[in-house]
Coordinates of C-alpha atoms and ligand atoms in Angstrom, one line a residue:
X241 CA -16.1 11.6 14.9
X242 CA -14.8 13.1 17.9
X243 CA -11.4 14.8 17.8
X244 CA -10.4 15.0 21.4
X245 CA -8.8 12.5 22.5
X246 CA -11.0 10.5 25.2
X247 CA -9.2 9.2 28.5
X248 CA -9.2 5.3 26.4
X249 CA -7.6 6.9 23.5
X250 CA -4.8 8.0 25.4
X251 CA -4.4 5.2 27.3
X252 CA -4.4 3.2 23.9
X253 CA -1.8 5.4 22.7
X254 CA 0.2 4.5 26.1
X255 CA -0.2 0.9 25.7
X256 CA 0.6 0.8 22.0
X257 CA 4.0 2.9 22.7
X258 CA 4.8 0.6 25.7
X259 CA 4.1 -2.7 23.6
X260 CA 6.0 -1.5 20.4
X261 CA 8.7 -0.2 22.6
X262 CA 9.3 -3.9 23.9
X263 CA 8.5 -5.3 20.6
X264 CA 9.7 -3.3 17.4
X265 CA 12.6 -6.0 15.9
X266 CA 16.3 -4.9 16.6
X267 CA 17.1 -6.8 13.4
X268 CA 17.4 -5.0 10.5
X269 CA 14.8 -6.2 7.5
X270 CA 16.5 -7.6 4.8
X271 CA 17.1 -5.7 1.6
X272 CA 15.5 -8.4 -0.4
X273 CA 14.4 -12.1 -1.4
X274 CA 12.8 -14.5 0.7
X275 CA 14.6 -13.6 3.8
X276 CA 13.0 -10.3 3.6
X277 CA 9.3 -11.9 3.2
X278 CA 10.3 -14.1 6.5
X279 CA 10.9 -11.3 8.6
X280 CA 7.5 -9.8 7.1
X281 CA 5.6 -13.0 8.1
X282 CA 7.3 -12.9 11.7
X283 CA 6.5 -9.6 12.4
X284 CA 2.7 -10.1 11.4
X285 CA 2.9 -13.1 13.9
X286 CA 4.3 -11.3 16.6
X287 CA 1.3 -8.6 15.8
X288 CA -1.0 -11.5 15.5
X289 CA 0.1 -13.0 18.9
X290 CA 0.1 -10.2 21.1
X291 CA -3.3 -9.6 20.0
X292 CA -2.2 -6.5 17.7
X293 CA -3.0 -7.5 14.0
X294 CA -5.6 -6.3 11.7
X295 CA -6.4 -2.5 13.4
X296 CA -8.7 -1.6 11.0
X297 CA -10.7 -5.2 10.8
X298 CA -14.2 -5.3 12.6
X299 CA -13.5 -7.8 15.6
X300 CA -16.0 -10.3 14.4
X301 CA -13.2 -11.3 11.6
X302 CA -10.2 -11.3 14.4
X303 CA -9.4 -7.8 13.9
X304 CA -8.6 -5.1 16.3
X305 CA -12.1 -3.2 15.6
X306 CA -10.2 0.2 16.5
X307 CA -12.2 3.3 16.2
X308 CA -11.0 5.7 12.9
X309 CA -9.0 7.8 15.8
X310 CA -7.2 4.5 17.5
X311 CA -5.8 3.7 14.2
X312 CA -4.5 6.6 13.6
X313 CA -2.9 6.6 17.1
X314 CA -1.9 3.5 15.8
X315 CA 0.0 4.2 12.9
X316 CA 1.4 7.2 14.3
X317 CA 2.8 5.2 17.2
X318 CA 4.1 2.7 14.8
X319 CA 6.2 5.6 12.6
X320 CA 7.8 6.8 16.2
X321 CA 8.8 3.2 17.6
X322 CA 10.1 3.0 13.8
X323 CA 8.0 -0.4 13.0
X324 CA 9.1 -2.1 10.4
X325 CA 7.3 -0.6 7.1
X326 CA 3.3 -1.3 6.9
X327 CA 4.6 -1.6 3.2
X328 CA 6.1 -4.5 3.0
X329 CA 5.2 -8.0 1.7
X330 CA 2.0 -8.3 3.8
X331 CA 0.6 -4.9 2.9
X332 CA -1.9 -6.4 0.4
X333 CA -3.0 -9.3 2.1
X334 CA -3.8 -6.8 4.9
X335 CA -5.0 -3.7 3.8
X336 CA -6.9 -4.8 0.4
X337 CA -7.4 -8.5 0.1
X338 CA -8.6 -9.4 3.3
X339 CA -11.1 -6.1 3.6
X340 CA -12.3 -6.7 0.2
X341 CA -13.2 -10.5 0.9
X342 CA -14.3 -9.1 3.7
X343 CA -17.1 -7.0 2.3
X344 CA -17.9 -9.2 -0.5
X345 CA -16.1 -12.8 -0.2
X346 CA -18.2 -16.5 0.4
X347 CA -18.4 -17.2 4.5
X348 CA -16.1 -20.3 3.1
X349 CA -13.2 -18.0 1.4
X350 CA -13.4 -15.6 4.8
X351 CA -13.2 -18.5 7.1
X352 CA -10.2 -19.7 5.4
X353 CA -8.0 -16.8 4.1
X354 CA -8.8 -14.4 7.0
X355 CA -7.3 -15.9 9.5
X356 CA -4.1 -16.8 7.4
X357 CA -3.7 -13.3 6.6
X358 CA -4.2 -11.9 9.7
X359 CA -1.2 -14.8 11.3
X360 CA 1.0 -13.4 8.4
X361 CA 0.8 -17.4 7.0
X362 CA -0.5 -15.9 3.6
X363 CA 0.6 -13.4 1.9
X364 CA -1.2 -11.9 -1.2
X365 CA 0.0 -10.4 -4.4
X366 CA -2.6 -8.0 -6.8
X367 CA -2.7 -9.3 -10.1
X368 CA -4.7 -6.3 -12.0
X369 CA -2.3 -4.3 -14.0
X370 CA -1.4 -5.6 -17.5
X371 CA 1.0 -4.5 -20.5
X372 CA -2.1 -2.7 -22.1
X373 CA -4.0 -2.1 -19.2
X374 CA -2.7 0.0 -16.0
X375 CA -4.2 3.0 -15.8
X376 CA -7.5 2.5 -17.8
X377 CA -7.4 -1.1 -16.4
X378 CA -11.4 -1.5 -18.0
X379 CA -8.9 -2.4 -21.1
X380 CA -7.3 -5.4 -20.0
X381 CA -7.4 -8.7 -21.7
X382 CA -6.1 -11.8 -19.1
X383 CA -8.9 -14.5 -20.4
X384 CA -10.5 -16.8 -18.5
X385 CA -12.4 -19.7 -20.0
X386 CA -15.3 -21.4 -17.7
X387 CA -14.9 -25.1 -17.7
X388 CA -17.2 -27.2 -15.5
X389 CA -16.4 -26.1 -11.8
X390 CA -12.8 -24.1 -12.8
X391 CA -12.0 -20.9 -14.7
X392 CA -8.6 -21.5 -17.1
X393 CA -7.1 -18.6 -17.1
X394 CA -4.4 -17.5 -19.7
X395 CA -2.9 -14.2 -20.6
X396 CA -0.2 -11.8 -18.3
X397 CA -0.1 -9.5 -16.2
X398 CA 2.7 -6.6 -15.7
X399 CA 4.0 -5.0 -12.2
X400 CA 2.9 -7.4 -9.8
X401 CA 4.8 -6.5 -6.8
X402 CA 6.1 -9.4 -4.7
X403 CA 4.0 -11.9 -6.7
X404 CA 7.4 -14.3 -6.3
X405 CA 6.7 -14.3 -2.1
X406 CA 2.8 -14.7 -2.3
X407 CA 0.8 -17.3 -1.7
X408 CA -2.5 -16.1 -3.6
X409 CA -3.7 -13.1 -6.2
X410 CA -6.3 -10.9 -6.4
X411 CA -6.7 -11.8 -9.8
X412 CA -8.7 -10.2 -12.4
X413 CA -9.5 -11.9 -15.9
X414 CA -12.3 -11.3 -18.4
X415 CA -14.6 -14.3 -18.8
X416 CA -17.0 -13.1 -21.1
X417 CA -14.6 -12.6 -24.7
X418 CA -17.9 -11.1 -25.9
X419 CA -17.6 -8.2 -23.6
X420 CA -16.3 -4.4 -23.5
X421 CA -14.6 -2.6 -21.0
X422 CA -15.8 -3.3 -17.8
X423 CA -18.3 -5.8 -18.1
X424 CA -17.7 -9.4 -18.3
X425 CA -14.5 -9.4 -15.7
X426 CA -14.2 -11.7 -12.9
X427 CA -11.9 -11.3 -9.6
X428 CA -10.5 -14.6 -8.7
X429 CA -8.6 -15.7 -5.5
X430 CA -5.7 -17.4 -7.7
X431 CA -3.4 -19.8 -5.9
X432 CA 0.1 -19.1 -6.6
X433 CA 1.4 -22.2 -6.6
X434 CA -1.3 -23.7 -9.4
X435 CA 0.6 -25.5 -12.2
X436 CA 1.0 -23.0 -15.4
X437 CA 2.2 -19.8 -14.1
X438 CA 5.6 -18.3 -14.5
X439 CA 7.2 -15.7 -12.8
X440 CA 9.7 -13.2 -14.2
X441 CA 10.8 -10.9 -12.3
X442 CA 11.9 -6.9 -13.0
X443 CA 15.1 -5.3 -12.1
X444 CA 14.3 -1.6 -10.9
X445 CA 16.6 1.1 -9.9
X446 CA 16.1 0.0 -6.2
X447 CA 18.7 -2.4 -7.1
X448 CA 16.0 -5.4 -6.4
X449 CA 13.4 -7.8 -8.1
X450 CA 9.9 -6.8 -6.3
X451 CA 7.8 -6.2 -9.3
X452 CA 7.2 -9.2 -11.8
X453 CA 5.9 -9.6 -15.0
X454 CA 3.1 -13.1 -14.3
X455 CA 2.3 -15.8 -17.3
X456 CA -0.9 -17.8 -16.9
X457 CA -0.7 -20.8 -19.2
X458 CA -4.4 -22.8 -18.8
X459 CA -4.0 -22.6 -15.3
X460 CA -7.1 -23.8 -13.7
X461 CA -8.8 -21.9 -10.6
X462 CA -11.9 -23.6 -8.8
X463 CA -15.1 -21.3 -8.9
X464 CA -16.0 -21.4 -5.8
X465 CA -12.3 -19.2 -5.9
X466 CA -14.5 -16.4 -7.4
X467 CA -15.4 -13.3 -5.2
X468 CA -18.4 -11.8 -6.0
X469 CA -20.1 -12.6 -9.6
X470 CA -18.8 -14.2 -12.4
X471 CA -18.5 -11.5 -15.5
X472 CA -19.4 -9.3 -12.5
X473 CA -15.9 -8.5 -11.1
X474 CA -16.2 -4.7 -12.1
X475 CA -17.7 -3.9 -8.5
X476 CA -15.4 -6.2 -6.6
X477 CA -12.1 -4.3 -8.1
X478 CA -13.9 -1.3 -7.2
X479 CA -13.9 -2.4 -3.9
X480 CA -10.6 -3.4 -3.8
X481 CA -9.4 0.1 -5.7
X482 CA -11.0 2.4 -3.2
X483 CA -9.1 0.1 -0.3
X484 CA -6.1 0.6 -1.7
X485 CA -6.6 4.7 -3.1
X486 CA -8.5 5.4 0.4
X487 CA -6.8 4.7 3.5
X488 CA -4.4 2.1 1.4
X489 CA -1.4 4.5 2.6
X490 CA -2.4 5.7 6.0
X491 CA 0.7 4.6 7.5
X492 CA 2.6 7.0 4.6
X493 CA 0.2 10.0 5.3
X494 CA 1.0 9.6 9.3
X495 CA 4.7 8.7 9.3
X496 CA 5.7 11.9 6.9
X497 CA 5.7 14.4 10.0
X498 CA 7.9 11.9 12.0
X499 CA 9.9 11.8 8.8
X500 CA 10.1 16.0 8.5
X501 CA 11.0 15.8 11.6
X502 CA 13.4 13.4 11.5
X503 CA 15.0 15.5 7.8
X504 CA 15.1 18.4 10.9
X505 CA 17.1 17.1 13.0
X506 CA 19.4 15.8 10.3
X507 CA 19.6 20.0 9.1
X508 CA 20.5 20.5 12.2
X509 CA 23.4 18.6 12.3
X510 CA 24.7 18.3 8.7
X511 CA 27.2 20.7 6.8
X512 CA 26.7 21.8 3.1
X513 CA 29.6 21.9 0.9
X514 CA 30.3 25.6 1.7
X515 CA 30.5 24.6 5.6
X516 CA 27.2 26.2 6.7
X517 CA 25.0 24.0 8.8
X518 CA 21.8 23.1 6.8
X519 CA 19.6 24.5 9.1
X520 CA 21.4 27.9 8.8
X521 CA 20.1 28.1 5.1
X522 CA 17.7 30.1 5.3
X523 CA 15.4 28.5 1.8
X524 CA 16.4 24.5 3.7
X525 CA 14.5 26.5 6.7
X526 CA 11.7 27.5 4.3
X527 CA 11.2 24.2 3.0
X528 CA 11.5 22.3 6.6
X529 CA 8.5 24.8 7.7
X530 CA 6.1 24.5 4.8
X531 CA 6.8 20.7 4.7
X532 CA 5.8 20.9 8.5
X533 CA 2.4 22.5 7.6
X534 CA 1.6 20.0 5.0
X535 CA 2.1 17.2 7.0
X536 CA 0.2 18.7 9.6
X537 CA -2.6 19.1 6.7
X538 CA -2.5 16.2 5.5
X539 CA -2.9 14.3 9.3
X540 CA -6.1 17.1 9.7
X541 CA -7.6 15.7 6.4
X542 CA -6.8 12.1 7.4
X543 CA -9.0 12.0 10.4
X544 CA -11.5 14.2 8.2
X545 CA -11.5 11.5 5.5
X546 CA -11.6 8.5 7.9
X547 CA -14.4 10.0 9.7
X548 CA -16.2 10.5 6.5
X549 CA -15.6 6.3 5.8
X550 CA -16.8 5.9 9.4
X551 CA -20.0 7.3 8.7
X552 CA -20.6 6.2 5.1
X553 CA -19.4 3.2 5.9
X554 CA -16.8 3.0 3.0
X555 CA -13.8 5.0 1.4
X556 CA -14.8 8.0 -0.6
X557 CA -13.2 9.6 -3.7
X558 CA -10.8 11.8 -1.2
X559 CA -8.6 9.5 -1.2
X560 CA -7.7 10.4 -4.5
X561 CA -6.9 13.7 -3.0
X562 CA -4.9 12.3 0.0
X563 CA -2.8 10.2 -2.4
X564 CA -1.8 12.9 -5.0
X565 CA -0.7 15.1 -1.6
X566 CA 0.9 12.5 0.1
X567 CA 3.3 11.4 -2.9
X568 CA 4.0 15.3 -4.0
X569 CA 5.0 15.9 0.1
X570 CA 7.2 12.6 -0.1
X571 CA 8.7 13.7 -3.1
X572 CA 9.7 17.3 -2.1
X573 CA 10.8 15.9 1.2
X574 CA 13.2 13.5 -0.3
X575 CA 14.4 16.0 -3.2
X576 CA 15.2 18.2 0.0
X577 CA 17.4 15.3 1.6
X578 CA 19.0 15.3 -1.8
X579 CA 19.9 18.7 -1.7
X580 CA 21.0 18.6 2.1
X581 CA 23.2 15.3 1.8
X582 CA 24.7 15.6 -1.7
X583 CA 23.3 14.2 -4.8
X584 CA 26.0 11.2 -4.8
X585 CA 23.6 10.0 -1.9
X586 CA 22.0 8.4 -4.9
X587 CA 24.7 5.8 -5.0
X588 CA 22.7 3.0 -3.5
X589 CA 23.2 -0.6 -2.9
X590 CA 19.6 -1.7 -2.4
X591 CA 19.8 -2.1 1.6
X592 CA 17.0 0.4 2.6
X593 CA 17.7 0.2 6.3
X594 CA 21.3 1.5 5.5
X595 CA 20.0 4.0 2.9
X596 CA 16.5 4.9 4.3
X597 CA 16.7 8.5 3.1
X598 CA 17.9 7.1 -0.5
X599 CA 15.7 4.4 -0.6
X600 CA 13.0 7.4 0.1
X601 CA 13.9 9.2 -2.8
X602 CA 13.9 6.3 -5.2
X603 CA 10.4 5.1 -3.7
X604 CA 8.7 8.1 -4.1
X605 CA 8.6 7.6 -8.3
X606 CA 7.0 4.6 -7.3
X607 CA 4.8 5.8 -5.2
X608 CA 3.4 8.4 -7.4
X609 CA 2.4 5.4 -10.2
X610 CA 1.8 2.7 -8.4
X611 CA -1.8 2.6 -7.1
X612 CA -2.8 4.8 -9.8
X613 CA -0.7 7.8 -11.1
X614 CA -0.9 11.1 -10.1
X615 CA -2.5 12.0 -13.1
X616 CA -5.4 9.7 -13.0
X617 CA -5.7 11.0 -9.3
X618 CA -6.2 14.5 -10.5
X619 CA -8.7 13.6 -13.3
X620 CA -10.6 11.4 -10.1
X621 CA -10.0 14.9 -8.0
X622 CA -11.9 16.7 -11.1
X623 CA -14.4 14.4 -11.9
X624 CA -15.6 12.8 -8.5
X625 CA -14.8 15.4 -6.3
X626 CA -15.1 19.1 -7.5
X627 CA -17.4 17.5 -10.3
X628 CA -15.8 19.9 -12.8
X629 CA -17.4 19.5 -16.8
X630 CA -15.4 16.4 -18.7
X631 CA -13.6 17.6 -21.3
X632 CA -15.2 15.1 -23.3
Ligands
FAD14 C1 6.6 -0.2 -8.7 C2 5.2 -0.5 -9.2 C3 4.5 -1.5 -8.5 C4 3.2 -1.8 -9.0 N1 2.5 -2.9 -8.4 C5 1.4 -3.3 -8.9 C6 0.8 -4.5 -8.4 O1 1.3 -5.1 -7.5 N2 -0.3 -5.0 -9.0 C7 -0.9 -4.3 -10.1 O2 -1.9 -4.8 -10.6 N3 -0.3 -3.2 -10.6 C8 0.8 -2.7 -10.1 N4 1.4 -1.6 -10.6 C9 0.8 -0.9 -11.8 C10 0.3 0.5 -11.6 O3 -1.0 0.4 -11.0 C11 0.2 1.1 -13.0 O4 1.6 1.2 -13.4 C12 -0.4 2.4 -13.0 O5 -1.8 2.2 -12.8 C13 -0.2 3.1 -14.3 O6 -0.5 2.3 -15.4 P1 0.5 2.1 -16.7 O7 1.9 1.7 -16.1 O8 -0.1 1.1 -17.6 O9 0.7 3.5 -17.4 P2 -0.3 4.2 -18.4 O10 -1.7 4.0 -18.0 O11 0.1 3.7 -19.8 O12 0.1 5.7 -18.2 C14 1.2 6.3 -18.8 C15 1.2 7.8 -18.4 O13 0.0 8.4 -19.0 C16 -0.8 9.0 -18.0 N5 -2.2 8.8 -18.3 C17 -2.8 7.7 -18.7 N6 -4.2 7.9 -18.8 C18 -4.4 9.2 -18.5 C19 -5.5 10.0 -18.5 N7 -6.8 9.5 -18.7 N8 -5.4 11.3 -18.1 C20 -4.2 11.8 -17.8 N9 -3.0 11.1 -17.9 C21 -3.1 9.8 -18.2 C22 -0.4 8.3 -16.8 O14 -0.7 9.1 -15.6 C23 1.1 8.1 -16.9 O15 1.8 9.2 -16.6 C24 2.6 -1.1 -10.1 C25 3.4 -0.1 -10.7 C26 4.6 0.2 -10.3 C27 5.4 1.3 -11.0

């Protein structure tokens, strides 16, 4: 990968800045509900329209087919011009389920989801996590029965964010009750409209319902729904796992220099209780500065990273490492704010465009579990990484 930018790259970057200057909503995004998933499916058609959706897609499925350094250009443009959040509604649809049918769907399910999700008409929920099974997710127990041409599929499934918006599910259900671990699980496109499943949704301390707990009560799924093998679905969630742990949150690695810099120019104008201006205190200083660095680091080893997928041709296990960095640099950057603004900044209503720095500081507890936890991160670090001895 080449690191300079070439005289297309910047005029890529120009083009980008002009368009989202033009185009970046005025509106505020709803705090929640189905006015929220709206405005998520309108932006994604205005992407979609102007010719703008799916950077990291190869063009042959109707994406941008950017080079690794174009969408980071991309990203980075998008966190200036303050897009609205990559992570919103559509982010599954986008950044796992469509690359994973992608790589492994029918020609029939890529012909007919690919283009929905790249319009914003679909939008996906991931149906993986379970009461018993989130972190060793080998464990989990959602059954589903083959009978004739349709898998019935009964069990739950626990934290599955915006499931009450989507349209379909990465879903994944063990077919074989014979089987252990890993083996004899199937990932199914699920419909979210099929007859049998129930919705219940989660209150969380953002003061809003986007997590859900999902029942499945015999609800039938087609098998031509199924992506990759039946019993087999252990390397299609793999696929879908190293989408979402790899460059799954390249917008959040990007965006958190804007963000420092942003937290900057706030020290720079805020008082602290005793009357000195933020940026006057010499440890807030400290902080700003290393903060700086890392998210300097962390954009160095985000174009290392994608030019390592670039040339293997898929995510490696660093993005185990660029997680675990990005959510411990979100979350000292938002206990900072805390300390700057006064702790009653917790007081929150649930509007994150109000709130953003609040919202921020709530978010990043969820951002350090969802995905994976920081802990299974580490042990990935240790294992797959710096192939350290297993403790057992
Ligand atoms: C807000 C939110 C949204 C989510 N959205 C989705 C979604 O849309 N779809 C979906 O499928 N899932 C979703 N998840 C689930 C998420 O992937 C799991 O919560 C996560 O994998 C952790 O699993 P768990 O909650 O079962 O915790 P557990 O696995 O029970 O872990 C509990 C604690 O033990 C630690 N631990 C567990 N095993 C080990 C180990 N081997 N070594 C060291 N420490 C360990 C964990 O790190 C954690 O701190 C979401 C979670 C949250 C919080």
């Amino acid at each position: 990968m080449d690191l300079q930018y070439s005289a297309s790259d910047r005029d890529f970057r120009q083009q980008a800045r002009a368009w989202l200057a033009a185009n970046v909503p005025t509106k505020r995004r709803p705090a929640n509900g189905h006015t929220s998933a709206q405005y998520d499916r309108d932006w994604q058609r205005k992407l979609y329209e102007h010719g703008w959706a799916g950077v990291a897609w190869p063009k042959e499925y109707g994406g941008l087919g950017l080079t690794g350094l174009q969408q980071v250009i991309w990203y980075e443009e998008m966190a200036r011009a303050r897009a609205p959040h990559y992570i919103n509604t559509t982010y599954v649809a986008l950044m796992h389920a469509g690359p994973t049918l992608i790589m492994r769907g029918t020609e029939e399910q890529k012909a007919f989801h690919l283009p929905r999700i790249l319009s914003g008409d679909a939008l996906w929920c991931q149906g993986f996590s379970e009461p018993n099974a989130g972190s060793d997710l080998a464990s989990l127990k959602a059954r589903g029965t083959i009978d004739g041409d349709d898998i019935v599929v009964s069990g739950a499934k626990m934290w599955t964010t915006d499931a009450q918006h989507a349209d379909y599910q990465e879903l994944l259900v063990r077919t074989d009750p014979e089987s252990h671990r890993h083996k004899g699980l199937t990932w199914i496109i699920c419909d979210m409209k099929s007859p049998g499943i129930d919705i219940k949704p989660i209150r969380t301390m953002l003061n809003d319902e986007h997590i859900n707990m999902v029942f499945y009560d015999d609800v039938r799924i087609p098998k031509s729904n199924v992506v990759g093998e039946i019993d087999g679905g252990w390397a299609s969630a793999l696929a879908t796992l190293s989408l979402e742990r790899g460059l799954g949150f390249i917008g959040d690695q990007l965006e958190l220099y804007e963000r420092v810099g942003r937290a900057t120019d706030m020290a720079g104008k805020l008082r602290l209780e005793d009357g000195t201006l933020a940026i006057d205190d010499s440890s807030i200083r400290q902080k700003l500065a290393a903060l700086k660095a890392d998210a300097l680091a962390i954009r160095a080893m985000t174009l290392a990273d994608i030019a390592e997928t670039d040339r293997t041709g898929q995510p490696g296990p660093k993005g185990s490492m660029m997680k675990l960095l990005v959510t411990s640099a979100h979350k000292a950057l938002s206990e900072l704010v805390g300390d700057m603004m006064g702790w009653d900044f917790l007081e929150f209503d649930g509007d994150r465009s109000a709130h953003p720095w609040t919202y921020d500081y709530l978010w990043s507890w969820v951002f350090s579990i969802s995905g994976g936890t920081n802990e299974i991160q580490r042990e990935n670090i240790a294992d797959r990484v710096l192939h350290l001895p297993r403790a057992r």
